[in-house]
Coordinates of C-alpha atoms in Angstrom, one line a residue:
Chain A
X1378 CA 4.2 -4.9 -3.5
X1379 CA 1.2 -6.1 -0.8
X1380 CA 0.6 -9.3 -2.2
X1381 CA -1.4 -11.9 0.5
X1382 CA -2.3 -15.5 -0.2
X1383 CA -6.0 -16.6 0.4
X1384 CA -7.3 -20.0 -0.8
X1385 CA -3.6 -20.4 -1.8
X1386 CA -3.9 -17.9 -4.2
X1387 CA -2.2 -15.2 -4.8
X1388 CA -3.7 -11.7 -4.2
X1389 CA -2.4 -8.0 -5.1
X1390 CA -4.2 -5.9 -2.8
X1391 CA -3.5 -2.0 -1.9
X1392 CA -4.7 -0.6 1.7
X1393 CA -5.0 2.8 2.4
X1394 CA -5.8 4.5 6.2
X1395 CA -5.6 1.3 7.3
X1396 CA -6.1 2.7 11.2
X1397 CA -9.6 4.1 10.3
X1398 CA -13.0 2.9 12.3
X1399 CA -14.8 1.8 9.2
X1400 CA -13.6 0.0 6.1
X1401 CA -14.4 0.5 2.3
X1402 CA -13.9 -2.3 -0.1
X1403 CA -13.3 -1.6 -3.9
X1404 CA -14.0 -4.1 -6.7
X1405 CA -13.0 -3.4 -10.0
X1406 CA -13.9 -4.0 -13.2
X1407 CA -13.3 -6.8 -15.7
X1408 CA -10.9 -6.4 -18.3
X1409 CA -9.7 -3.9 -15.7
X1410 CA -7.8 -4.1 -12.2
X1411 CA -7.0 -2.3 -8.9
X1412 CA -5.9 0.9 -10.2
X1413 CA -9.2 2.0 -11.9
X1414 CA -9.7 3.7 -8.2
X1415 CA -5.3 4.4 -6.9
X1416 CA -5.1 7.2 -8.2
X1417 CA -7.8 9.8 -7.1
X1418 CA -10.7 8.1 -5.5
X1419 CA -8.8 5.3 -3.1
X1420 CA -6.3 8.2 -1.7
X1421 CA -9.8 10.8 -1.0
X1422 CA -11.9 8.1 0.4
X1423 CA -9.1 7.7 3.0
X1424 CA -9.0 10.5 4.4
X1425 CA -11.5 9.6 6.0
X1426 CA -11.7 5.9 5.6
X1427 CA -9.8 2.9 5.5
X1428 CA -9.6 1.5 1.6
X1429 CA -9.2 -1.4 0.5
X1430 CA -8.1 -2.3 -2.8
X1431 CA -7.5 -5.6 -4.5
X1432 CA -7.1 -7.1 -8.3
X1433 CA -9.6 -9.8 -9.0
X1434 CA -8.0 -13.4 -10.8
X1435 CA -6.3 -13.5 -13.1
X1436 CA -6.3 -9.1 -13.3
X1437 CA -3.8 -7.1 -12.3
X1438 CA -0.8 -8.6 -10.3
X1439 CA -3.0 -11.1 -9.3
X1440 CA -3.0 -14.8 -9.5
X1441 CA -3.7 -16.4 -12.7
X1442 CA -6.8 -18.8 -12.4
X1443 CA -8.6 -21.4 -15.0
X1444 CA -12.0 -21.5 -13.0
X1445 CA -14.7 -19.8 -10.7
X1446 CA -15.5 -16.7 -12.5
X1447 CA -19.1 -16.9 -12.1
X1448 CA -21.2 -14.3 -9.4
X1449 CA -20.7 -17.1 -6.9
X1450 CA -17.1 -17.7 -6.6
X1451 CA -15.9 -14.2 -7.2
X1452 CA -18.2 -13.3 -4.3
X1453 CA -16.7 -16.1 -1.9
X1454 CA -13.3 -15.4 -3.0
X1455 CA -14.6 -11.7 -1.5
X1456 CA -15.3 -13.3 1.5
X1457 CA -12.0 -15.1 1.9
X1458 CA -10.6 -11.9 1.5
X1459 CA -11.7 -10.1 4.5
X1460 CA -11.5 -13.2 6.8
X1461 CA -7.6 -12.6 5.7
X1462 CA -7.6 -9.0 6.4
X1463 CA -9.9 -9.7 10.2
X1464 CA -12.8 -7.0 8.5
X1465 CA -16.4 -8.3 10.1
X1466 CA -18.2 -5.5 8.3
X1467 CA -17.5 -3.3 5.7
X1468 CA -19.2 -0.5 2.9
X1469 CA -18.7 -1.8 -0.9
X1470 CA -18.3 -0.6 -4.2
X1471 CA -18.0 -2.1 -7.3
X1472 CA -18.1 -0.9 -10.5
X1473 CA -19.0 -2.2 -14.2
X1474 CA -18.4 -6.5 -12.8
X1475 CA -17.5 -5.8 -9.9
X1476 CA -20.7 -4.2 -9.9
X1477 CA -22.8 -7.1 -10.3
X1478 CA -19.8 -8.6 -7.5
X1479 CA -20.7 -5.9 -4.9
X1480 CA -24.7 -6.4 -5.7
X1481 CA -24.2 -10.3 -5.2
X1482 CA -22.0 -9.7 -1.8
X1483 CA -25.0 -8.4 -0.4
X1484 CA -27.8 -11.1 -0.7
X1485 CA -25.4 -13.7 0.2
X1486 CA -24.0 -11.8 3.4
X1487 CA -25.6 -9.0 4.4
X1488 CA -24.7 -9.2 7.9
X1489 CA -21.1 -7.8 6.5
X1490 CA -21.5 -5.3 4.3
X1491 CA -23.3 -1.6 6.0
X1492 CA -23.6 -0.3 2.7
X1493 CA -22.9 -0.4 -0.8
X1494 CA -22.2 1.3 -3.8
X1495 CA -22.6 0.1 -7.5
X1496 CA -21.2 2.1 -10.7
X1497 CA -22.0 1.2 -14.3
X1498 CA -22.9 -2.2 -13.2
X1499 CA -24.8 -3.9 -16.5
X1500 CA -27.3 -6.2 -17.0
X1501 CA -25.7 -10.0 -17.6
X1502 CA -28.6 -10.2 -19.8
X1503 CA -27.9 -7.3 -22.3
X1504 CA -26.4 -8.4 -25.5
X1505 CA -24.3 -5.6 -26.6
X1506 CA -22.3 -6.4 -22.7
X1507 CA -22.1 -10.5 -23.4
X1508 CA -21.5 -9.5 -26.7
X1509 CA -17.9 -9.0 -25.4
X1510 CA -17.4 -11.7 -24.2
X1511 CA -18.9 -13.8 -27.1
X1512 CA -16.8 -12.0 -29.9
X1513 CA -13.1 -11.4 -28.9
X1514 CA -10.5 -11.4 -31.3
X1515 CA -7.3 -9.5 -31.6
X1516 CA -9.4 -7.3 -34.4
X1517 CA -12.1 -7.1 -31.7
X1518 CA -9.2 -6.2 -29.3
X1519 CA -7.9 -3.5 -32.1
X1520 CA -11.5 -2.0 -32.5
X1521 CA -12.3 -1.6 -29.2
X1522 CA -9.1 0.3 -28.6
X1523 CA -9.0 2.6 -31.8
X1524 CA -13.5 3.6 -30.9
X1525 CA -14.2 3.2 -27.2
X1526 CA -10.5 3.8 -25.7
X1527 CA -10.5 7.5 -26.6
X1528 CA -13.2 8.1 -24.4
X1529 CA -10.4 8.5 -21.5
X1530 CA -7.5 9.2 -23.3
X1531 CA -5.3 7.4 -23.4
X1532 CA -3.8 5.4 -26.4
X1533 CA -2.0 2.0 -26.3
X1534 CA 0.9 1.6 -27.7
X1535 CA 2.3 -1.9 -28.7
X1536 CA 4.2 -3.5 -26.0
X1537 CA 0.3 -2.6 -24.2
X1538 CA -1.2 -4.0 -27.1
X1539 CA 0.5 -7.1 -26.9
X1540 CA -0.3 -7.5 -22.9
X1541 CA -3.8 -6.8 -23.6
X1542 CA -3.8 -9.4 -25.9
X1543 CA -2.3 -11.9 -24.4
X1544 CA -4.8 -11.2 -21.6
X1545 CA -8.2 -11.4 -23.1
X1546 CA -6.3 -14.6 -24.8
X1547 CA -6.2 -15.5 -21.1
X1548 CA -9.1 -15.2 -20.0
X1549 CA -11.2 -15.5 -22.6
X1550 CA -9.8 -18.8 -23.6
X1551 CA -7.8 -20.5 -21.3
X1552 CA -10.0 -19.5 -18.4
X1553 CA -14.2 -20.4 -17.9
X1554 CA -14.8 -16.9 -17.7
X1555 CA -16.9 -16.8 -21.7
X1556 CA -19.1 -19.7 -19.2
X1557 CA -19.6 -18.8 -15.9
X1558 CA -20.9 -14.8 -17.0
X1559 CA -23.5 -17.6 -19.3
X1560 CA -24.6 -18.5 -16.3
X1561 CA -25.4 -15.0 -14.3
X1562 CA -28.4 -14.2 -17.3
X1563 CA -31.0 -14.3 -15.2
X1564 CA -28.7 -12.3 -12.5
X1565 CA -31.2 -8.6 -12.5
X1566 CA -34.6 -10.8 -13.3
X1567 CA -33.4 -13.4 -10.1
X1568 CA -36.3 -12.3 -7.0
X1569 CA -33.2 -12.5 -5.3
X1570 CA -32.1 -8.5 -5.9
X1571 CA -34.5 -6.5 -4.2
X1572 CA -34.5 -8.1 -1.2
X1573 CA -31.1 -5.6 -0.6
X1574 CA -32.1 -4.1 1.7
X1575 CA -28.2 -1.5 2.2
X1576 CA -29.0 1.9 1.6
X1577 CA -27.7 1.7 -2.5
X1578 CA -26.3 4.1 -4.3
X1579 CA -26.2 3.0 -7.7
X1580 CA -23.5 5.8 -10.2
X1581 CA -24.3 5.9 -13.9
X1582 CA -23.3 7.5 -16.9
X1583 CA -25.8 10.2 -18.3
X1584 CA -24.2 8.4 -21.9
X1585 CA -23.5 4.9 -20.9
X1586 CA -25.4 2.0 -23.0
X1587 CA -25.9 0.8 -19.0
X1588 CA -27.6 3.4 -17.6
X1589 CA -31.0 1.6 -18.7
X1590 CA -29.4 -1.2 -16.3
X1591 CA -28.9 1.2 -13.3
X1592 CA -33.1 1.8 -13.9
X1593 CA -33.9 -1.3 -13.5
X1594 CA -32.1 -1.7 -10.3
X1595 CA -33.5 1.4 -9.2
X1596 CA -36.9 0.0 -9.9
X1597 CA -36.2 -3.0 -7.7
X1598 CA -34.7 -2.0 -5.2
X1599 CA -36.2 -0.1 -2.2
X1600 CA -32.6 1.2 -1.0
X1601 CA -31.4 2.9 -4.2
X1602 CA -30.6 5.9 -5.4
X1603 CA -30.0 6.5 -8.9
X1604 CA -26.7 9.5 -9.3
X1605 CA -26.2 9.9 -13.3
X1606 CA -23.3 11.4 -14.2
X1607 CA -22.1 13.0 -17.1
X1608 CA -19.4 10.5 -19.1
X1609 CA -20.4 6.6 -20.5
X1610 CA -19.0 3.4 -19.5
X1611 CA -15.6 5.1 -18.3
X1612 CA -17.0 7.5 -15.6
X1613 CA -14.6 6.7 -13.2
X1614 CA -11.5 7.5 -15.3
X1615 CA -13.6 9.8 -16.7
X1616 CA -14.3 11.9 -14.1
X1617 CA -12.8 10.4 -10.9
X1618 CA -13.4 12.9 -8.6
X1619 CA -17.5 13.2 -8.6
X1620 CA -18.0 10.0 -8.6
X1621 CA -15.1 9.5 -5.4
X1622 CA -16.8 12.3 -3.9
X1623 CA -20.1 10.8 -4.4
X1624 CA -19.1 7.8 -3.4
X1625 CA -17.4 10.1 0.2
X1626 CA -20.4 12.2 0.8
X1627 CA -22.4 8.3 0.5
X1628 CA -20.7 6.3 2.4
X1629 CA -20.1 9.1 5.4
X1630 CA -23.6 10.5 5.7
X1631 CA -26.7 8.5 5.0
X1632 CA -27.5 7.0 8.0
X1633 CA -26.7 2.7 8.0
Chain B
X519 CA 12.2 0.1 4.8
X520 CA 15.5 2.1 3.3
X521 CA 14.4 5.0 3.6
X522 CA 17.2 7.3 3.0
X523 CA 19.6 10.3 5.0
X524 CA 21.2 11.8 2.7
X525 CA 19.9 14.2 -0.3
X526 CA 19.7 13.1 -3.8
X527 CA 21.7 14.6 -6.7
X528 CA 18.7 14.9 -9.8
X529 CA 21.3 12.3 -11.5
X530 CA 21.0 9.7 -8.5
X531 CA 17.4 10.2 -9.0
X532 CA 17.1 9.7 -12.2
X533 CA 19.1 6.6 -12.0
X534 CA 17.1 5.6 -9.0
X535 CA 13.7 6.3 -11.1
X536 CA 14.9 4.1 -14.2
X537 CA 15.9 1.0 -12.0
X538 CA 12.6 0.8 -10.8
X539 CA 11.2 1.2 -14.5
X540 CA 13.4 -1.0 -15.5
X541 CA 12.0 -3.5 -12.7
X542 CA 8.8 -2.6 -13.3
X543 CA 8.9 -3.1 -17.1
X544 CA 11.5 -5.5 -17.4
X545 CA 15.0 -5.3 -18.8
X546 CA 14.5 -6.1 -22.1
X547 CA 11.8 -3.4 -23.1
X548 CA 13.9 -1.2 -21.2
X549 CA 16.8 -1.8 -23.4
X550 CA 15.3 -1.0 -27.2
X551 CA 13.9 2.3 -24.6
X552 CA 15.9 5.7 -25.0
X553 CA 15.4 6.6 -20.9
X554 CA 15.4 10.2 -20.7
X555 CA 13.9 12.6 -18.0
X556 CA 11.9 13.8 -20.9
X557 CA 9.7 10.4 -21.3
X558 CA 6.5 10.2 -20.2
X559 CA 4.8 7.1 -18.5
X560 CA 2.8 6.4 -20.6
X561 CA 3.5 7.9 -24.6
X562 CA 7.0 7.1 -24.0
X563 CA 7.6 4.2 -21.9
X564 CA 4.7 2.7 -22.4
X565 CA 3.1 2.0 -19.0
X566 CA 0.3 0.9 -17.9
X567 CA -1.7 2.0 -14.7
X568 CA -1.2 -0.5 -12.5
X569 CA 3.0 -0.8 -13.6
X570 CA 2.6 2.6 -13.4
X571 CA 1.0 1.1 -9.0
X572 CA 4.0 -1.0 -8.9
X573 CA 6.4 1.6 -9.6
X574 CA 5.0 4.0 -7.2
X575 CA 5.1 1.0 -4.3
X576 CA 8.5 1.3 -4.8
X577 CA 8.8 5.4 -4.5
X578 CA 7.0 3.9 -1.5
X579 CA 8.7 1.2 -0.4
X580 CA 12.4 3.2 -1.4
X581 CA 11.4 7.1 0.7
X582 CA 9.2 5.6 2.9
X583 CA 7.2 8.6 4.4
X584 CA 9.4 11.9 3.6
X585 CA 7.5 12.0 0.1
X586 CA 3.9 11.5 -0.6
X587 CA 4.3 9.8 -4.3
X588 CA 0.5 8.5 -4.4
X589 CA -0.8 11.9 -3.0
X590 CA 0.5 14.2 -5.0
X591 CA -0.4 11.8 -8.1
X592 CA -3.7 11.5 -7.3
X593 CA -3.9 16.1 -7.1
X594 CA -3.2 15.5 -11.0
X595 CA -6.6 15.0 -13.9
X596 CA -6.2 12.7 -16.6
X597 CA -4.6 15.2 -19.4
X598 CA -2.1 16.0 -16.4
X599 CA -1.3 11.8 -15.9
X600 CA -0.4 11.2 -19.3
X601 CA 1.9 14.1 -19.5
X602 CA 3.9 12.8 -17.0
X603 CA 7.3 13.0 -17.9
X604 CA 10.0 11.7 -15.2
X605 CA 12.0 15.4 -15.0
X606 CA 8.7 15.4 -13.1
X607 CA 9.1 13.1 -10.5
X608 CA 12.6 14.4 -10.2
X609 CA 11.9 17.8 -9.4
X610 CA 9.3 16.7 -7.4
X611 CA 11.2 14.0 -5.1
X612 CA 14.0 17.0 -5.2
X613 CA 11.7 19.4 -3.6
X614 CA 11.1 17.6 -1.2
X615 CA 14.3 16.4 0.3
X616 CA 14.9 19.7 1.0

Protein backbone atom coordinates (compact mmCIF):
# COMPACT_ATOMS: atom_id res chain seq x y z
CA UNK A 1 0.00 0.00 0.00
CA UNK A 2 1.75 3.18 -1.16
CA UNK A 3 1.95 5.68 1.68
CA UNK A 4 3.82 8.95 1.20
CA UNK A 5 4.87 11.30 3.94
CA UNK A 6 3.82 14.80 2.91
CA UNK A 7 4.43 17.64 5.36
CA UNK A 8 4.94 15.11 8.13
CA UNK A 9 1.59 13.41 7.51
CA UNK A 10 0.93 10.00 5.92
CA UNK A 11 -0.98 10.17 2.66
CA UNK A 12 -2.31 7.07 0.90
CA UNK A 13 -1.86 7.35 -2.86
CA UNK A 14 -2.34 5.10 -5.86
CA UNK A 15 -0.54 5.69 -9.15
CA UNK A 16 -1.36 4.08 -12.48
CA UNK A 17 0.66 4.14 -15.73
CA UNK A 18 3.49 6.09 -14.18
CA UNK A 19 5.50 6.53 -17.39
CA UNK A 20 2.85 8.50 -19.33
CA UNK A 21 3.58 12.06 -20.48
CA UNK A 22 0.55 13.77 -18.94
CA UNK A 23 -0.80 13.36 -15.42
CA UNK A 24 -4.36 13.44 -14.12
CA UNK A 25 -4.92 13.85 -10.38
CA UNK A 26 -8.36 12.85 -9.12
CA UNK A 27 -9.78 14.13 -5.82
CA UNK A 28 -12.55 12.26 -4.00
CA UNK A 29 -15.40 13.74 -1.93
CA UNK A 30 -16.08 14.22 1.76
CA UNK A 31 -16.62 10.98 3.78
CA UNK A 32 -15.44 9.00 0.77
CA UNK A 33 -12.01 7.80 -0.40
CA UNK A 34 -9.96 7.12 -3.52
CA UNK A 35 -11.85 3.87 -4.21
CA UNK A 36 -14.54 5.97 -5.92
CA UNK A 37 -12.10 6.12 -8.87
CA UNK A 38 -9.91 3.07 -8.35
CA UNK A 39 -11.97 0.30 -9.93
CA UNK A 40 -13.35 1.76 -13.16
CA UNK A 41 -12.55 5.39 -13.78
CA UNK A 42 -8.80 5.42 -13.08
CA UNK A 43 -7.98 2.26 -15.10
CA UNK A 44 -9.69 3.69 -18.20
CA UNK A 45 -7.90 7.05 -17.91
CA UNK A 46 -4.64 5.18 -17.29
CA UNK A 47 -4.75 3.67 -20.79
CA UNK A 48 -3.32 7.02 -21.88
CA UNK A 49 -2.48 9.10 -18.80
CA UNK A 50 -0.48 8.85 -15.62
CA UNK A 51 -3.25 8.81 -12.99
CA UNK A 52 -2.73 9.79 -9.35
CA UNK A 53 -5.38 9.08 -6.71
CA UNK A 54 -5.01 10.10 -3.08
CA UNK A 55 -7.01 9.91 0.14
CA UNK A 56 -7.76 13.29 1.69
CA UNK A 57 -6.70 13.76 5.33
CA UNK A 58 -8.70 11.62 7.78
CA UNK A 59 -10.27 9.77 4.83
CA UNK A 60 -9.59 6.27 3.49
CA UNK A 61 -6.13 5.22 4.59
CA UNK A 62 -4.57 8.64 5.05
CA UNK A 63 -3.59 9.93 8.47
CA UNK A 64 -6.18 11.51 10.76
CA UNK A 65 -5.70 15.26 11.16
CA UNK A 66 -7.65 17.55 13.47
CA UNK A 67 -7.53 20.78 11.51
CA UNK A 68 -7.35 22.33 8.06
CA UNK A 69 -10.48 21.35 6.12
CA UNK A 70 -11.02 24.75 4.48
CA UNK A 71 -10.27 24.97 0.77
CA UNK A 72 -7.07 26.91 1.34
CA UNK A 73 -5.62 24.13 3.51
CA UNK A 74 -6.94 21.35 1.28
CA UNK A 75 -5.27 22.96 -1.76
CA UNK A 76 -2.05 23.44 0.23
CA UNK A 77 -2.13 19.69 0.86
CA UNK A 78 -2.56 18.96 -2.84
CA UNK A 79 0.21 21.34 -3.87
CA UNK A 80 2.56 19.65 -1.39
CA UNK A 81 1.57 16.27 -2.78
CA UNK A 82 2.35 17.49 -6.34
CA UNK A 83 5.73 18.69 -5.14
CA UNK A 84 6.44 15.38 -3.41
CA UNK A 85 5.62 13.58 -6.67
CA UNK A 86 7.58 16.16 -8.72
CA UNK A 87 4.55 17.05 -10.83
CA UNK A 88 4.83 20.50 -12.37
CA UNK A 89 1.50 20.73 -14.18
CA UNK A 90 -1.45 18.34 -14.19
CA UNK A 91 -5.03 17.83 -15.29
CA UNK A 92 -7.29 17.90 -12.28
CA UNK A 93 -10.60 16.17 -11.59
CA UNK A 94 -12.63 16.42 -8.40
CA UNK A 95 -15.89 14.91 -7.20
CA UNK A 96 -18.26 16.70 -4.81
CA UNK A 97 -16.14 18.38 -2.10
CA UNK A 98 -13.14 17.31 -4.23
CA UNK A 99 -14.64 19.39 -7.06
CA UNK A 100 -14.49 22.46 -4.82
CA UNK A 101 -10.84 21.66 -4.06
CA UNK A 102 -10.17 21.39 -7.82
CA UNK A 103 -11.78 24.80 -8.46
CA UNK A 104 -9.79 26.37 -5.63
CA UNK A 105 -6.61 24.83 -7.00
CA UNK A 106 -7.20 26.44 -10.42
CA UNK A 107 -7.80 29.79 -8.70
CA UNK A 108 -4.69 29.65 -6.51
CA UNK A 109 -2.20 27.86 -8.75
CA UNK A 110 -3.39 28.36 -12.36
CA UNK A 111 0.12 27.74 -13.71
CA UNK A 112 0.07 24.20 -12.27
CA UNK A 113 -3.24 23.11 -13.84
CA UNK A 114 -3.90 22.23 -17.52
CA UNK A 115 -7.58 21.34 -17.57
CA UNK A 116 -10.23 21.04 -14.94
CA UNK A 117 -13.05 18.53 -14.49
CA UNK A 118 -15.61 19.18 -11.78
CA UNK A 119 -18.05 16.41 -10.94
CA UNK A 120 -21.07 17.21 -8.78
CA UNK A 121 -19.43 20.00 -6.78
CA UNK A 122 -22.12 21.46 -4.48
CA UNK A 123 -22.68 25.13 -3.77
CA UNK A 124 -21.31 25.47 -0.21
CA UNK A 125 -24.01 28.04 0.46
CA UNK A 126 -26.76 25.48 -0.21
CA UNK A 127 -28.49 24.56 3.05
CA UNK A 128 -29.32 21.08 1.86
CA UNK A 129 -25.66 20.32 1.36
CA UNK A 130 -24.49 21.92 4.55
CA UNK A 131 -27.40 20.42 6.46
CA UNK A 132 -25.61 17.09 6.41
CA UNK A 133 -22.80 18.63 8.41
CA UNK A 134 -25.11 20.44 10.83
CA UNK A 135 -27.29 17.52 11.73
CA UNK A 136 -25.08 14.52 12.01
CA UNK A 137 -26.07 11.84 14.47
CA UNK A 138 -26.06 8.07 14.56
CA UNK A 139 -29.73 8.16 13.58
CA UNK A 140 -28.83 10.44 10.71
CA UNK A 141 -26.26 7.94 9.43
CA UNK A 142 -28.73 5.07 9.66
CA UNK A 143 -31.40 7.12 7.92
CA UNK A 144 -28.92 8.28 5.30
CA UNK A 145 -27.71 4.75 4.60
CA UNK A 146 -31.29 3.47 4.47
CA UNK A 147 -32.56 6.17 2.11
CA UNK A 148 -29.70 7.34 -0.01
CA UNK A 149 -26.98 4.77 -0.39
CA UNK A 150 -29.40 2.32 -1.98
CA UNK A 151 -29.00 4.34 -5.16
CA UNK A 152 -25.53 2.80 -5.27
CA UNK A 153 -27.03 -0.62 -4.49
CA UNK A 154 -24.60 -1.34 -1.68
CA UNK A 155 -26.14 -2.07 1.71
CA UNK A 156 -23.97 -1.54 4.73
CA UNK A 157 -23.47 -4.35 7.23
CA UNK A 158 -22.86 -3.98 10.95
CA UNK A 159 -19.08 -3.75 10.81
CA UNK A 160 -19.24 -1.17 8.01
CA UNK A 161 -21.87 0.83 9.86
CA UNK A 162 -19.53 0.95 12.87
CA UNK A 163 -16.56 1.93 10.73
CA UNK A 164 -18.49 4.72 9.05
CA UNK A 165 -19.97 5.85 12.32
CA UNK A 166 -16.48 6.16 13.81
CA UNK A 167 -15.29 8.17 10.81
CA UNK A 168 -18.27 10.55 10.94
CA UNK A 169 -17.93 10.94 14.70
CA UNK A 170 -14.28 11.76 14.34
CA UNK A 171 -14.75 14.23 11.50
CA UNK A 172 -17.81 15.96 12.97
CA UNK A 173 -16.92 16.17 16.62
CA UNK A 174 -13.16 16.15 16.82
CA UNK A 175 -11.92 17.96 13.73
CA UNK A 176 -12.56 21.52 12.58
CA UNK A 177 -14.44 20.36 9.46
CA UNK A 178 -17.79 21.95 10.39
CA UNK A 179 -16.34 25.37 11.17
CA UNK A 180 -14.04 25.21 8.16
CA UNK A 181 -16.94 24.46 5.79
CA UNK A 182 -18.96 27.29 7.26
CA UNK A 183 -16.19 29.63 6.15
CA UNK A 184 -16.63 28.55 2.52
CA UNK A 185 -20.27 29.60 2.20
CA UNK A 186 -19.42 32.49 -0.10
CA UNK A 187 -17.18 30.48 -2.44
CA UNK A 188 -19.52 30.44 -5.47
CA UNK A 189 -20.27 34.14 -5.06
CA UNK A 190 -16.61 35.11 -4.87
CA UNK A 191 -15.03 37.02 -7.73
CA UNK A 192 -12.35 34.35 -8.07
CA UNK A 193 -14.30 31.61 -9.87
CA UNK A 194 -14.97 33.67 -13.04
CA UNK A 195 -11.22 34.27 -13.31
CA UNK A 196 -10.55 30.56 -13.95
CA UNK A 197 -9.22 30.30 -17.49
CA UNK A 198 -8.68 26.57 -17.81
CA UNK A 199 -11.01 24.61 -20.09
CA UNK A 200 -13.46 23.12 -17.58
CA UNK A 201 -15.81 20.17 -17.85
CA UNK A 202 -18.74 20.14 -15.43
CA UNK A 203 -20.35 16.72 -14.95
CA UNK A 204 -23.61 16.61 -13.00
CA UNK A 205 -26.45 14.11 -12.52
CA UNK A 206 -29.76 14.97 -14.18
CA UNK A 207 -31.58 14.08 -10.93
CA UNK A 208 -29.00 15.51 -8.57
CA UNK A 209 -29.84 18.25 -6.11
CA UNK A 210 -26.46 19.71 -7.07
CA UNK A 211 -27.40 20.19 -10.75
CA UNK A 212 -28.22 23.84 -10.13
CA UNK A 213 -24.73 24.36 -8.75
CA UNK A 214 -23.38 23.02 -12.06
CA UNK A 215 -25.59 25.41 -14.03
CA UNK A 216 -24.45 28.25 -11.81
CA UNK A 217 -20.78 27.42 -12.48
CA UNK A 218 -21.42 27.17 -16.22
CA UNK A 219 -22.96 30.64 -16.07
CA UNK A 220 -19.99 32.29 -14.42
CA UNK A 221 -17.08 30.40 -16.01
CA UNK A 222 -16.27 31.36 -19.60
CA UNK A 223 -14.39 28.18 -20.42
CA UNK A 224 -16.80 25.73 -18.78
CA UNK A 225 -19.29 23.40 -20.37
CA UNK A 226 -21.82 21.32 -18.51
CA UNK A 227 -22.76 17.75 -19.33
CA UNK A 228 -25.72 16.27 -17.44
CA UNK A 229 -25.48 12.51 -17.02
CA UNK A 230 -28.47 10.33 -16.03
CA UNK A 231 -28.22 9.74 -12.27
CA UNK A 232 -28.06 11.66 -9.00
CA UNK A 233 -25.18 12.87 -6.83
CA UNK A 234 -23.66 9.37 -6.94
CA UNK A 235 -22.99 9.37 -10.72
CA UNK A 236 -19.35 8.21 -10.46
CA UNK A 237 -20.60 5.05 -8.75
CA UNK A 238 -23.81 4.72 -10.77
CA UNK A 239 -22.26 5.43 -14.18
CA UNK A 240 -18.49 4.97 -13.82
CA UNK A 241 -17.92 4.24 -17.50
CA UNK A 242 -19.92 7.25 -18.69
CA UNK A 243 -17.93 9.46 -16.33
CA UNK A 244 -14.62 7.82 -17.23
CA UNK A 245 -15.24 8.24 -20.98
CA UNK A 246 -16.36 11.85 -20.61
CA UNK A 247 -13.20 12.62 -18.61
CA UNK A 248 -10.99 10.72 -21.04
CA UNK A 249 -12.27 12.57 -24.12
CA UNK A 250 -12.16 15.91 -22.36
CA UNK A 251 -8.59 15.56 -21.14
CA UNK A 252 -7.46 14.06 -24.44
CA UNK A 253 -9.21 16.16 -27.06
CA UNK A 254 -10.06 19.62 -25.84
CA UNK A 255 -7.26 21.94 -26.92
CA UNK A 256 -5.25 23.46 -24.11
CA UNK B 1 8.05 -8.27 -4.68
CA UNK B 2 7.70 -11.98 -3.98
CA UNK B 3 6.46 -13.08 -7.39
CA UNK B 4 5.47 -16.73 -7.42
CA UNK B 5 7.23 -19.18 -9.64
CA UNK B 6 5.36 -22.42 -9.02
CA UNK B 7 1.74 -23.05 -9.84
CA UNK B 8 -0.54 -22.88 -6.82
CA UNK B 9 -3.47 -25.23 -6.21
CA UNK B 10 -7.01 -23.93 -5.53
CA UNK B 11 -6.55 -24.71 -1.84
CA UNK B 12 -3.27 -22.82 -1.67
CA UNK B 13 -4.81 -19.82 -3.44
CA UNK B 14 -7.80 -19.95 -1.07
CA UNK B 15 -5.50 -19.97 1.98
CA UNK B 16 -3.50 -17.07 0.59
CA UNK B 17 -6.70 -15.05 -0.09
CA UNK B 18 -7.88 -15.80 3.44
CA UNK B 19 -4.57 -14.52 4.79
CA UNK B 20 -4.93 -11.29 2.76
CA UNK B 21 -8.53 -10.78 3.94
CA UNK B 22 -7.44 -11.30 7.56
CA UNK B 23 -4.70 -8.72 7.12
CA UNK B 24 -7.17 -6.22 5.65
CA UNK B 25 -10.15 -6.53 8.00
CA UNK B 26 -8.43 -7.82 11.12
CA UNK B 27 -8.35 -11.17 12.91
CA UNK B 28 -11.13 -10.35 15.37
CA UNK B 29 -13.68 -10.03 12.54
CA UNK B 30 -12.40 -13.00 10.58
CA UNK B 31 -12.77 -15.26 13.62
CA UNK B 32 -16.52 -14.61 13.61
CA UNK B 33 -16.86 -15.50 9.95
CA UNK B 34 -16.88 -18.77 8.13
CA UNK B 35 -14.87 -17.81 5.08
CA UNK B 36 -15.49 -20.11 2.12
CA UNK B 37 -15.12 -19.84 -1.66
CA UNK B 38 -18.80 -18.84 -1.70
CA UNK B 39 -18.20 -15.82 0.55
CA UNK B 40 -19.06 -12.62 -1.25
CA UNK B 41 -16.89 -9.60 -0.62
CA UNK B 42 -19.50 -6.97 0.07
CA UNK B 43 -22.31 -9.07 1.60
CA UNK B 44 -20.62 -11.86 3.56
CA UNK B 45 -17.23 -10.36 4.30
CA UNK B 46 -18.67 -6.85 4.55
CA UNK B 47 -15.64 -5.39 2.87
CA UNK B 48 -16.04 -1.83 1.67
CA UNK B 49 -14.36 -0.51 -1.42
CA UNK B 50 -11.27 0.92 0.30
CA UNK B 51 -10.70 -2.50 1.90
CA UNK B 52 -11.03 -4.12 -1.53
CA UNK B 53 -8.40 -1.63 -2.75
CA UNK B 54 -6.03 -2.89 0.01
CA UNK B 55 -6.86 -6.49 -0.88
CA UNK B 56 -6.13 -5.78 -4.59
CA UNK B 57 -2.81 -4.22 -3.64
CA UNK B 58 -1.84 -7.38 -1.76
CA UNK B 59 -2.67 -9.53 -4.77
CA UNK B 60 -0.63 -7.23 -7.02
CA UNK B 61 2.33 -7.25 -4.63
CA UNK B 62 2.26 -11.03 -4.41
CA UNK B 63 1.69 -12.00 -8.04
CA UNK B 64 3.26 -9.00 -9.78
CA UNK B 65 2.83 -8.67 -13.54
CA UNK B 66 1.46 -12.18 -13.80
CA UNK B 67 -2.02 -11.05 -12.78
CA UNK B 68 -3.86 -7.89 -13.81
CA UNK B 69 -6.30 -7.99 -10.93
CA UNK B 70 -7.42 -4.35 -11.13
CA UNK B 71 -7.84 -4.68 -14.89
CA UNK B 72 -10.03 -7.73 -14.33
CA UNK B 73 -12.12 -5.90 -11.73
CA UNK B 74 -12.46 -2.80 -13.91
CA UNK B 75 -14.28 -4.83 -16.55
CA UNK B 76 -17.08 -5.54 -14.03
CA UNK B 77 -20.17 -3.46 -13.47
CA UNK B 78 -21.49 -2.60 -10.03
CA UNK B 79 -23.76 -5.67 -9.79
CA UNK B 80 -20.90 -7.98 -10.67
CA UNK B 81 -18.62 -6.31 -8.13
CA UNK B 82 -21.25 -6.64 -5.41
CA UNK B 83 -21.72 -10.32 -6.20
CA UNK B 84 -18.01 -11.02 -6.49
CA UNK B 85 -17.06 -14.00 -4.35
CA UNK B 86 -13.80 -15.59 -3.33
CA UNK B 87 -14.26 -18.57 -5.66
CA UNK B 88 -14.35 -16.28 -8.70
CA UNK B 89 -11.05 -14.73 -7.71
CA UNK B 90 -9.51 -18.15 -7.08
CA UNK B 91 -10.62 -19.26 -10.57
CA UNK B 92 -9.24 -16.09 -12.14
CA UNK B 93 -5.84 -16.54 -10.46
CA UNK B 94 -5.85 -20.21 -11.46
CA UNK B 95 -6.51 -19.27 -15.10
CA UNK B 96 -3.71 -16.72 -15.09
CA UNK B 97 -1.29 -19.40 -13.94
CA UNK B 98 -2.14 -21.89 -16.67
